[in-house]
Coordinates of C-alpha atoms in Angstrom, one line a residue:
M380 CA -40.2 -25.9 9.0
R381 CA -40.0 -22.2 9.9
K382 CA -37.1 -22.9 12.4
I383 CA -35.1 -24.6 9.7
L384 CA -35.6 -21.7 7.4
I385 CA -34.5 -19.2 10.0
R386 CA -31.4 -21.3 10.8
L387 CA -30.6 -21.6 7.1
V388 CA -30.9 -17.8 6.6
L389 CA -28.7 -17.1 9.7
A390 CA -26.1 -19.6 8.5
A391 CA -26.1 -18.0 5.0
A392 CA -25.8 -14.5 6.5
A393 CA -22.9 -15.7 8.7
L394 CA -21.1 -17.3 5.8
A395 CA -21.6 -14.1 3.7
L396 CA -20.2 -12.0 6.5
L397 CA -17.2 -14.3 6.9
L398 CA -16.5 -14.4 3.1
G399 CA -16.8 -10.6 3.0
A400 CA -14.3 -10.1 5.8
C401 CA -11.9 -12.5 4.1
Y402 CA -12.3 -10.6 0.8
M403 CA -11.6 -7.2 2.5
L404 CA -8.7 -8.3 4.7
W405 CA -6.9 -10.7 2.3
T406 CA -3.4 -9.4 2.0
Y407 CA -1.2 -8.8 -1.0
S408 CA 2.5 -8.5 -1.0
F409 CA 4.2 -5.4 -2.4
L410 CA 6.6 -7.7 -4.3
D411 CA 3.7 -9.0 -6.3
L412 CA 3.0 -5.5 -7.8
Q413 CA 5.7 -6.0 -10.4
P414 CA 7.1 -9.5 -10.7
G415 CA 10.5 -9.5 -12.2
C416 CA 11.1 -5.9 -11.2
D417 CA 14.4 -4.8 -12.7
S418 CA 14.6 -1.2 -11.4
V419 CA 13.1 0.9 -8.6
T420 CA 12.7 4.7 -8.7
V421 CA 11.8 6.5 -5.5
F422 CA 10.7 10.0 -5.1
Y423 CA 11.0 11.5 -1.6
I424 CA 8.8 14.6 -1.5
D425 CA 9.5 16.6 1.7
T426 CA 6.5 18.8 2.5
A427 CA 7.3 22.0 4.3
D428 CA 5.3 23.2 7.3
D429 CA 3.2 25.3 4.9
N430 CA 2.2 22.2 2.9
V431 CA 2.9 24.2 -0.2
S432 CA 6.7 24.2 -0.6
Q433 CA 8.3 20.9 -1.6
C434 CA 11.7 19.5 -1.9
V435 CA 11.9 16.5 -4.2
T436 CA 14.7 13.9 -4.1
K437 CA 14.7 11.2 -6.9
E438 CA 16.8 8.1 -6.8
T439 CA 16.8 5.2 -9.3
Y440 CA 18.3 1.8 -8.5
S441 CA 18.9 -1.0 -10.9
A442 CA 18.6 -4.7 -10.0
D443 CA 22.3 -5.1 -9.4
S444 CA 22.6 -2.4 -6.7
A445 CA 22.6 -3.0 -3.0
E446 CA 19.9 -0.3 -2.5
F447 CA 17.6 -2.2 -4.9
R448 CA 18.0 -5.3 -2.8
Q449 CA 17.4 -3.4 0.4
I450 CA 14.2 -1.7 -0.9
M451 CA 12.9 -5.1 -2.2
G452 CA 13.7 -6.5 1.2
V453 CA 11.6 -3.8 2.9
L454 CA 8.7 -4.3 0.5
S455 CA 8.8 -8.1 1.2
C456 CA 8.0 -7.4 4.8
Y457 CA 4.8 -5.4 4.2
T458 CA 1.4 -6.2 2.8
Y459 CA -1.7 -4.2 1.7
H460 CA -5.4 -5.1 1.6
R461 CA -8.7 -3.7 0.3
S462 CA -10.6 -1.0 2.1
F463 CA -14.1 0.4 1.5
R464 CA -12.5 3.2 -0.4
T465 CA -10.9 0.6 -2.7
L466 CA -14.4 -0.7 -3.5
Q467 CA -15.6 2.8 -4.1
G468 CA -12.8 3.3 -6.7
A469 CA -11.2 6.2 -4.7
N470 CA -8.0 7.5 -6.1
G471 CA -7.1 10.4 -3.8
M472 CA -5.6 10.2 -0.3
E473 CA -6.2 12.7 2.4
G474 CA -3.6 14.0 4.9
N475 CA 0.0 13.2 5.5
H476 CA 1.2 11.9 8.9
A477 CA 4.8 11.4 7.9
G478 CA 5.8 15.0 6.9
Y479 CA 6.8 13.7 3.5
W480 CA 5.5 11.6 0.6
L481 CA 7.1 8.6 -1.0
Q482 CA 6.4 7.6 -4.5
V483 CA 7.8 4.2 -5.5
Y484 CA 7.9 3.1 -9.1
L485 CA 8.7 -0.6 -9.8
D486 CA 9.7 -1.2 -13.4
H487 CA 10.1 -4.3 -15.5
G488 CA 11.0 -3.3 -19.0
D489 CA 8.2 -1.0 -20.2
D490 CA 5.8 -2.1 -17.5
R491 CA 5.5 0.1 -14.4
A492 CA 3.6 -0.3 -11.1
F493 CA 3.7 2.5 -8.6
F494 CA 2.5 3.4 -5.2
T495 CA 2.3 6.6 -3.2
C496 CA 2.2 6.8 0.6
G497 CA 2.1 9.5 3.2
G498 CA 1.9 7.5 6.4
T499 CA -1.9 7.7 6.9
R500 CA -2.4 3.9 6.5
E501 CA -3.9 4.6 3.1
I502 CA -1.7 3.9 0.1
S503 CA -2.4 4.7 -3.6
I504 CA -1.4 1.8 -5.8
N505 CA -1.6 2.4 -9.5
G506 CA -4.1 5.2 -8.7
L507 CA -6.4 3.2 -6.4
V508 CA -6.5 3.6 -2.6
W509 CA -5.7 0.5 -0.5
R510 CA -4.7 0.0 3.2
V511 CA -1.4 -0.9 4.8
G512 CA -1.6 -2.7 8.1
Y513 CA -4.7 -3.3 10.2
W514 CA -4.4 -1.2 13.4
G515 CA -3.5 2.5 13.0
N516 CA -0.8 3.8 10.7
R517 CA 2.3 2.2 12.3
A518 CA 3.0 -0.2 9.4
S519 CA 2.8 2.5 6.8
L520 CA 5.0 4.9 8.8
D521 CA 7.5 2.1 9.5
M522 CA 7.7 1.1 5.8
M523 CA 8.2 4.7 4.8
A524 CA 10.9 5.2 7.4
E525 CA 12.8 2.1 6.2
I526 CA 12.7 3.2 2.6
A527 CA 13.7 6.8 3.5
A528 CA 16.7 5.5 5.5
I529 CA 17.9 3.6 2.4
L530 CA 17.7 7.0 0.6
G531 CA 19.7 8.6 3.4
K532 CA 16.8 10.7 4.6

């Protein structure tokens, strides 16, 4: 009887671990942030070497523009997932590995979803920290570079 109980506890623990991993690593598409998005506003915030001075570029694209379609194409290639900081309700990101910040606002009428990234693998979505990619910050940096290229940066 004791062996059966131990096996049952171990099986329950393994199942809980598997479900927890699936919960944390389940991916979400950036396109799902704002279904029916009809415009995109992108702020490119270039941080100077002193991390104090900033040069801000703002571009807004409507759904009928080529840039809008390009940005949505980029966003369709990337996903995000929970992190332990998401569970903690963290809303601030530390550091910047790209040398600039991107703030992207996806609008549908009066509804707005937004995210901010700095290439650290963390991304703030509607004020809550999530993760882009699984290993290192390459996915975050690549996504930022692709969007910056559309802006001509």
